XYZ file of C-alpha atoms in Angstrom:
517
model
C -22.818 84.543 -15.136
C -20.254 87.349 -14.806
C -16.986 86.642 -13.052
C -13.760 88.143 -12.855
C -12.300 85.493 -15.050
C -14.256 87.120 -17.857
C -12.541 90.426 -17.604
C -9.586 91.394 -19.571
C -6.308 90.321 -18.304
C -4.876 92.357 -15.461
C -1.895 94.331 -15.957
C 1.491 93.039 -14.656
C 2.635 94.358 -11.309
C 4.304 97.727 -11.374
C 7.838 96.806 -12.427
C 11.106 97.773 -10.766
C 14.594 97.131 -11.989
C 15.253 94.591 -9.239
C 12.042 92.394 -9.781
C 11.424 92.656 -13.484
C 14.533 92.379 -15.744
C 14.413 93.168 -19.563
C 14.241 89.498 -20.334
C 11.140 88.899 -18.444
C 12.468 86.340 -16.127
C 11.790 86.974 -12.288
C 14.740 88.084 -10.369
C 15.070 88.571 -6.694
C 15.234 92.175 -5.228
C 18.882 93.110 -4.430
C 17.889 93.769 -0.741
C 15.230 90.992 -0.501
C 16.675 89.348 2.733
C 16.721 92.827 4.382
C 13.297 93.570 3.371
C 12.086 90.284 4.478
C 13.479 91.060 7.969
C 11.571 94.348 7.932
C 8.339 92.957 6.943
C 8.461 90.198 9.423
C 8.994 92.813 12.158
C 5.718 94.459 10.920
C 4.143 90.916 10.922
C 5.269 90.018 14.213
C 3.723 93.173 15.765
C 0.387 91.927 14.722
C 0.797 88.358 15.510
C 1.716 88.868 19.002
C -1.787 90.247 19.614
C -3.497 87.113 18.449
C -2.335 85.403 21.678
C -0.951 87.917 24.045
C -4.499 88.331 25.487
C -4.514 84.652 26.588
C -2.325 85.220 29.827
C -4.273 88.157 30.723
C -7.524 86.232 31.111
C -7.270 86.070 34.860
C -6.361 89.689 35.303
C -9.370 90.755 33.027
C -11.667 88.254 34.841
C -10.905 89.878 38.163
C -10.422 93.589 37.239
C -13.128 93.857 34.519
C -15.595 91.263 35.938
C -15.560 89.554 32.546
C -17.305 86.432 31.761
C -16.068 83.586 29.620
C -18.081 84.880 26.650
C -16.646 88.455 27.168
C -13.167 87.027 27.192
C -13.777 85.008 24.025
C -15.124 88.155 22.400
C -12.031 90.064 23.460
C -9.958 87.604 21.476
C -12.465 86.838 18.543
C -13.303 90.669 17.939
C -9.733 91.124 16.716
C -9.506 87.806 14.541
C -12.944 88.194 13.060
C -12.725 91.861 11.989
C -9.272 90.768 10.483
C -11.028 87.777 8.752
C -13.699 89.877 7.160
C -11.429 92.605 5.834
C -8.541 90.670 4.727
C -9.585 90.016 1.280
C -10.641 93.615 0.609
C -7.344 94.745 2.053
C -5.443 92.363 -0.415
C -7.369 93.918 -3.257
C -6.484 97.391 -2.094
C -2.817 96.559 -1.792
C -2.744 95.080 -5.201
C -4.599 98.168 -6.628
C -3.052 101.127 -4.556
C 0.285 99.876 -3.581
C 1.421 97.254 -1.189
C 4.173 99.532 0.579
C 1.502 102.289 1.155
C -0.863 99.707 2.657
C 1.751 98.532 5.023
C 2.300 102.087 6.397
C -1.357 102.660 6.576
C -1.843 99.331 8.499
C 1.008 99.906 10.863
C -0.427 103.434 11.697
C -4.017 102.194 12.285
C -2.662 99.219 14.318
C -0.712 101.638 16.634
C -3.703 103.774 17.206
C -5.867 100.819 18.044
C -3.265 99.461 20.431
C -3.301 102.727 22.234
C -7.187 102.678 22.717
C -6.916 99.098 23.894
C -4.388 99.910 26.546
C -6.442 102.725 27.947
C -9.802 100.817 27.834
C -11.874 100.950 31.006
C -14.347 98.330 30.351
C -14.872 94.925 28.523
C -17.015 96.790 25.955
C -14.330 99.461 25.383
C -11.559 96.776 25.121
C -13.603 94.632 22.640
C -14.235 97.877 20.426
C -10.555 98.630 20.536
C -9.413 95.229 19.559
C -11.906 95.265 16.612
C -10.363 98.651 15.517
C -6.745 96.967 15.780
C -8.095 94.315 13.345
C -8.632 96.772 10.597
C -4.922 97.755 10.682
C -3.885 94.234 11.165
C -5.839 93.142 8.011
C -3.798 95.572 5.942
C -0.431 94.361 7.384
C -1.164 90.654 7.121
C -2.013 90.897 3.468
C 0.837 93.167 2.367
C 3.608 91.275 4.039
C 3.285 87.894 2.242
C 2.234 89.654 -1.087
C 5.619 91.593 -0.822
C 7.574 88.235 -0.179
C 6.042 86.842 -3.466
C 6.939 89.962 -5.203
C 10.706 90.234 -4.352
C 11.756 86.537 -4.283
C 12.353 84.275 -7.196
C 10.095 81.149 -7.397
C 13.099 79.024 -6.346
C 13.584 81.136 -3.185
C 9.994 81.596 -2.302
C 9.542 78.268 -0.222
C 12.535 79.211 1.983
C 11.299 82.871 2.402
C 7.820 81.672 3.181
C 9.310 79.223 5.673
C 10.987 82.102 7.475
C 7.722 84.099 7.384
C 5.833 81.117 8.691
C 8.310 80.810 11.551
C 7.737 84.392 12.425
C 4.007 83.786 12.192
C 4.431 80.871 14.910
C 6.925 82.793 17.026
C 4.382 85.670 17.181
C 1.495 83.101 17.807
C 3.174 81.387 20.715
C 5.479 84.191 21.976
C 2.286 86.243 22.922
C 1.696 84.418 26.163
C 5.478 84.834 27.053
C 5.409 88.574 26.386
C 2.192 88.971 28.016
C 3.176 87.163 31.068
C 6.582 89.151 31.404
C 4.497 92.383 31.122
C 1.738 91.476 33.548
C 4.408 90.527 36.048
C 5.812 93.992 36.232
C 2.947 96.330 34.927
C -0.923 96.225 34.564
C -2.832 94.565 31.900
C -3.028 97.548 29.607
C 0.881 97.284 29.130
C 0.412 94.334 26.883
C -1.131 96.709 24.165
C 0.973 99.789 24.768
C 4.082 97.851 24.217
C 3.128 97.577 20.553
C 3.537 101.357 20.171
C 7.410 101.594 19.978
C 7.605 98.392 17.831
C 5.095 99.596 15.206
C 6.828 102.962 15.111
C 10.423 101.169 14.372
C 8.640 98.986 11.716
C 6.885 102.026 10.148
C 10.153 103.783 9.721
C 11.905 100.629 8.295
C 9.054 99.982 5.933
C 9.534 103.591 4.706
C 13.006 103.325 4.220
C 13.627 99.914 2.669
C 10.294 98.188 1.331
C 9.831 98.809 -2.556
C 6.467 99.694 -3.838
C 4.553 97.334 -6.090
C 1.198 97.343 -7.385
C -0.950 96.087 -10.177
C -2.036 99.401 -11.998
C -5.348 98.029 -13.125
C -6.073 95.938 -10.015
C -9.616 95.182 -9.111
C -11.795 97.439 -7.231
C -12.067 96.745 -3.367
C -15.443 94.740 -2.804
C -16.761 96.527 0.098
C -20.149 94.607 0.057
C -18.267 91.395 0.176
C -16.387 92.542 3.142
C -19.359 93.547 5.202
C -21.237 90.357 4.327
C -18.336 87.984 5.195
C -17.619 89.792 8.487
C -21.266 89.829 9.691
C -21.626 86.148 8.580
C -18.324 84.817 10.333
C -19.175 87.092 13.399
C -22.766 85.595 13.607
C -21.447 81.952 13.141
C -18.857 82.334 16.081
C -21.492 84.123 18.358
C -23.848 81.202 17.852
C -20.985 78.707 18.866
C -19.890 80.758 21.811
C -23.579 81.218 23.006
C -24.538 77.431 22.644
C -23.283 76.277 26.003
C -24.653 79.278 27.998
C -28.191 79.390 26.279
C -28.659 75.996 24.820
C -27.947 74.864 21.416
C -31.618 74.761 20.638
C -32.421 78.083 22.055
C -34.125 80.670 19.978
C -30.982 83.030 20.186
C -28.584 80.401 19.185
C -30.820 79.028 16.418
C -31.647 82.491 14.940
C -27.835 83.541 15.078
C -26.827 80.470 13.234
C -29.576 80.807 10.809
C -28.467 84.367 10.103
C -24.924 83.324 9.575
C -25.900 80.734 7.089
C -28.071 83.135 5.118
C -25.458 85.873 5.147
C -22.692 83.697 4.084
C -24.866 82.219 1.392
C -25.523 85.802 0.008
C -21.907 86.343 0.200
C -21.040 83.324 -1.992
C -23.879 84.399 -4.361
C -22.544 87.907 -4.528
C -18.960 86.840 -5.184
C -20.211 84.703 -8.066
C -22.154 87.363 -9.789
C -20.041 90.663 -9.511
C -17.266 91.721 -12.030
C -14.718 92.400 -9.306
C -15.016 89.816 -6.533
C -12.683 89.850 -3.684
C -12.752 86.100 -3.580
C -12.911 84.671 -7.177
C -15.058 81.332 -6.962
C -12.844 79.974 -9.737
C -9.908 79.674 -7.390
C -11.727 76.789 -5.515
C -11.953 74.691 -8.805
C -8.105 74.333 -8.313
C -7.558 71.051 -6.180
C -4.331 72.368 -5.134
C -5.801 75.470 -3.776
C -8.725 73.984 -2.086
C -6.708 71.335 -0.325
C -4.048 73.949 0.982
C -6.874 76.374 2.111
C -8.638 73.483 3.928
C -5.617 72.310 5.732
C -4.711 76.082 6.575
C -8.109 76.309 8.441
C -7.557 73.248 10.444
C -3.924 73.731 11.471
C -4.629 77.304 12.954
C -7.918 75.803 14.337
C -5.852 73.260 16.437
C -3.239 75.684 17.445
C -5.546 78.672 18.303
C -7.807 76.413 20.398
C -5.213 74.429 22.143
C -3.095 77.504 23.192
C -6.360 79.299 24.345
C -7.326 76.471 26.596
C -3.856 75.446 27.933
C -2.743 78.858 29.186
C -6.142 78.816 31.290
C -5.429 75.265 32.579
C -1.813 76.142 33.574
C -3.098 79.444 35.475
C -6.361 78.437 36.782
C -5.741 74.743 37.575
C -2.020 74.208 38.152
C -1.643 77.785 39.757
C 1.147 79.005 37.568
C 1.769 82.976 37.304
C 1.261 84.651 33.696
C 5.091 84.457 33.063
C 5.453 80.782 34.243
C 2.723 79.812 31.962
C 3.944 81.628 28.971
C 7.395 79.924 29.557
C 5.661 76.465 29.537
C 4.058 77.233 26.291
C 7.218 78.552 24.485
C 8.646 75.122 23.304
C 5.891 75.093 20.504
C 7.307 78.389 19.104
C 10.850 77.472 19.719
C 10.334 74.153 17.817
C 8.945 76.005 14.721
C 11.619 78.656 14.777
C 14.368 75.991 14.946
C 13.120 74.028 12.202
C 12.259 76.728 9.859
C 15.038 79.314 10.465
C 17.746 76.606 9.968
C 15.997 75.442 6.879
C 15.342 71.795 8.133
C 11.627 72.078 7.863
C 11.881 73.309 4.018
C 14.298 70.459 3.391
C 12.096 67.833 4.749
C 9.153 69.265 2.920
C 11.153 69.321 -0.286
C 12.053 65.754 0.152
C 8.619 64.560 0.841
C 6.507 66.587 -1.403
C 3.584 68.811 -0.670
C 1.001 66.251 -0.032
C 2.945 64.035 2.220
C 4.290 67.159 4.063
C 0.864 68.228 4.907
C -0.221 64.664 6.081
C 2.885 64.435 8.201
C 2.616 67.846 9.620
C -1.036 67.620 10.600
C -0.603 64.204 12.001
C 2.001 65.302 14.304
C -0.190 68.224 15.306
C -2.996 65.723 16.081
C -0.715 63.515 17.989
C 0.447 66.562 20.001
C -3.098 67.567 20.876
C -3.757 64.077 22.122
C -0.614 64.106 24.169
C -1.780 67.353 26.042
C -5.224 65.908 26.406
C -4.151 62.737 27.939
C -0.916 63.043 29.582
C -1.091 66.637 31.099
C -2.734 65.391 34.340
C 0.356 63.278 34.912
C 2.871 66.197 34.967
C 4.381 68.819 32.390
C 6.158 65.982 30.480
C 3.008 65.341 28.601
C 2.313 68.856 27.772
C 5.906 69.419 26.626
C 5.784 66.453 24.295
C 2.460 67.782 22.916
C 3.811 71.195 22.272
C 6.972 69.929 20.450
C 4.867 67.711 18.196
C 2.448 70.657 17.588
C 5.529 72.869 16.788
C 7.008 70.192 14.515
C 3.860 69.655 12.604
C 3.406 73.353 12.120
C 6.887 73.861 10.815
C 6.439 71.125 8.179
C 2.938 71.702 7.052
C 2.266 75.405 7.493
C 4.855 76.905 4.941
C 3.793 74.239 2.358
C 0.235 75.161 2.555
C 0.951 78.868 2.488
C 3.058 78.377 -0.738
C 0.544 76.178 -2.338
C -2.147 78.981 -1.747
C -0.137 81.711 -3.049
C 1.299 79.787 -6.031
C -2.085 78.902 -7.024
C -3.260 82.513 -7.739
C -1.654 84.946 -10.497
C 1.473 86.928 -9.353
C -0.484 90.244 -9.899
C -3.068 88.994 -7.620
C -0.564 88.369 -4.721
C -2.518 90.660 -2.333
C -5.541 88.790 -2.993
C -3.952 85.444 -2.381
C -2.352 86.721 0.824
C -5.807 87.827 1.845
C -7.238 84.467 1.227
C -4.311 82.931 3.237
C -4.681 85.357 6.103
C -8.614 85.212 6.153
C -8.671 81.384 6.575
C -5.775 81.282 9.226
C -7.603 84.042 11.197
C -10.817 82.416 10.937
C -9.340 78.841 11.784
C -7.883 80.618 14.911
C -11.027 82.344 15.948
C -13.121 79.233 15.311
C -10.747 77.031 17.198
C -11.064 79.379 20.148
C -14.892 79.397 19.757
C -15.486 75.627 19.103
C -12.980 74.107 21.549
C -13.961 76.723 24.000
C -17.745 75.757 23.572
C -16.767 72.076 23.948
C -14.884 72.685 27.173
C -17.760 74.968 28.519
C -20.338 72.503 27.865
C -18.394 69.718 29.609
C -17.600 71.905 32.516
C -21.130 73.093 33.025
C -22.374 69.433 33.164
C -19.806 68.287 35.621
C -19.320 71.391 37.944
C -21.186 71.191 41.310
C -22.048 74.796 41.411
C -23.632 77.221 38.922
C -21.179 79.743 37.476
C -20.400 81.437 34.135
C -16.693 80.719 34.315
C -14.058 78.670 36.229
C -12.864 81.661 38.443
C -16.611 82.261 39.477
C -17.129 78.740 40.134
C -14.138 78.532 42.351
C -15.186 81.758 44.241
C -18.584 79.990 44.868
C -17.140 76.905 46.133
C -17.735 76.386 49.738
C -15.029 73.720 50.650
C -11.782 72.446 49.382
C -13.675 69.272 48.102
C -15.870 71.420 45.947
C -12.899 73.309 44.522
C -11.119 69.973 43.685
C -14.428 68.905 41.962
C -14.406 72.155 39.867
C -10.859 72.006 38.738
C -11.331 68.163 38.013
C -14.332 69.287 35.704
C -12.342 71.887 34.012
C -9.467 69.197 33.303
C -12.168 66.785 32.006
C -13.470 69.616 29.680
C -10.054 70.353 28.501
C -9.388 66.690 27.682
C -12.610 66.287 25.686
C -12.048 69.562 23.614
C -8.559 68.726 22.769
C -9.525 65.282 21.623
C -12.179 66.892 19.419
C -9.553 69.110 17.947
C -7.182 66.319 17.322
C -9.681 64.520 15.371
C -10.656 67.584 13.187
C -7.112 68.222 12.453
C -6.086 64.641 11.487
C -9.075 64.297 9.221
C -8.461 67.618 7.547
C -4.860 66.808 7.044
C -5.669 63.496 5.238
C -8.346 65.187 3.079
C -6.019 68.035 2.238
C -3.142 65.740 1.327
C -5.629 63.656 -0.832
C -6.747 66.680 -2.923
C -3.170 67.894 -3.284
C -1.969 64.333 -4.593
C -4.911 64.340 -6.969
C -3.709 67.882 -8.110
C -0.125 66.665 -8.640
C -1.353 63.639 -10.688
C -3.490 65.893 -12.860
C -0.588 68.369 -13.496
C 1.705 65.407 -14.339
C -0.895 64.207 -16.885
C -1.241 67.547 -18.459
C 2.438 67.902 -18.658
C 2.802 64.515 -20.486
C 0.026 65.341 -22.930
C 1.636 68.730 -23.631
C 4.723 67.083 -24.240
C 3.320 64.282 -26.658
C 1.766 67.123 -28.634
């Protein structure tokens, strides 16, 4: 078997006076905190688009006659293209230059945003969102890779905590920004607002971010990128189509089977080629495996919960887009408060990585349960749930990101960031698809009229009693889906913590053996 581990060692990253002193000890870049601010601005531009579309769902449903499946594809087209391309983008950044890929990514993302803002149909918007995912893939891999290059190992946890806080801020501030724009402009404005931000980030990156690369980096694995994109797209399509066509229908079974075959071919391909974008040997590291497993589930819970909650606030409780955004903001504010102040990092340092992940994901699961069971009694239950999810994210997410990045060689920082971003984007897309499918199945079983979506069901209702039954069915579906998400997050957290605890014990035994020798 031929793997990347059998190749000659990769050359060290292209050194600079600030990052590679003569004695070989890593030293932080002189302007590293300014550079962190610049790359966080670029990161924020992309992350807002992961959730900004959520509050536009009612507008798109009315103006484009979009079904629930159309809406889910508008969201998933962006995240799934990113998921498929992040690993190859990371390889390209390591080989050709991380600053160069940042600039290219910003330019592509801006062009895609313009196309999305001017789209005239659901199909055009889905295609534009997929195009934005190409630029987003380049941005998401290079920002974290640059953080690992310009900060010392001692400073990396704090820097990743800030980077993670910006992730959560962009993730949860999307509904707020989108709500403000929709209250004053038409739905296309939520994409056009990206243009000035992308232009500012482009200028700042060109002026301040240093170039770094691995001169003998691996060649981009284009076949692997195509296989992973097709496989994950087919998998999510099967999940989305299940409630509408039936889980045992030929369409769903064929798509699920195709996903399994393509992803199996992808795994085989990666194990055989000399330059894989995803080295299978990484998964032999328990620390790496535990961290990536937890990362998928933490984004699974956040992505699915926010997607469903924004619909509930608007369709059932009747809030406007801006009001709905404001009521989901406490989650982001909690993450920002804990990570920008350094409190989350201090707690994580005291608890250690395994316990931090267990506590973080336990808090997230409790938050999902709170939203599922207490939302019907008023906003207090939702607020409690959002704060708990935010606290869990602040504690667990930076620890998992650092565990992933510290498990791969420094010269493979782009690949490590690609893995981190791939799994986060896939978890987000899978959360929307799975929890959305659970809600749709429950809703279809309880709703008294036949309809493809909640707005369509309300429009077909002939009386206030039927409308009340329809909103009640949606609320029941929301409760069921969030409880499913909470169980998945909790079990995933316990599994990840167990794997990381075993990795710590193995490292301690190896250190003692080396000391005795």
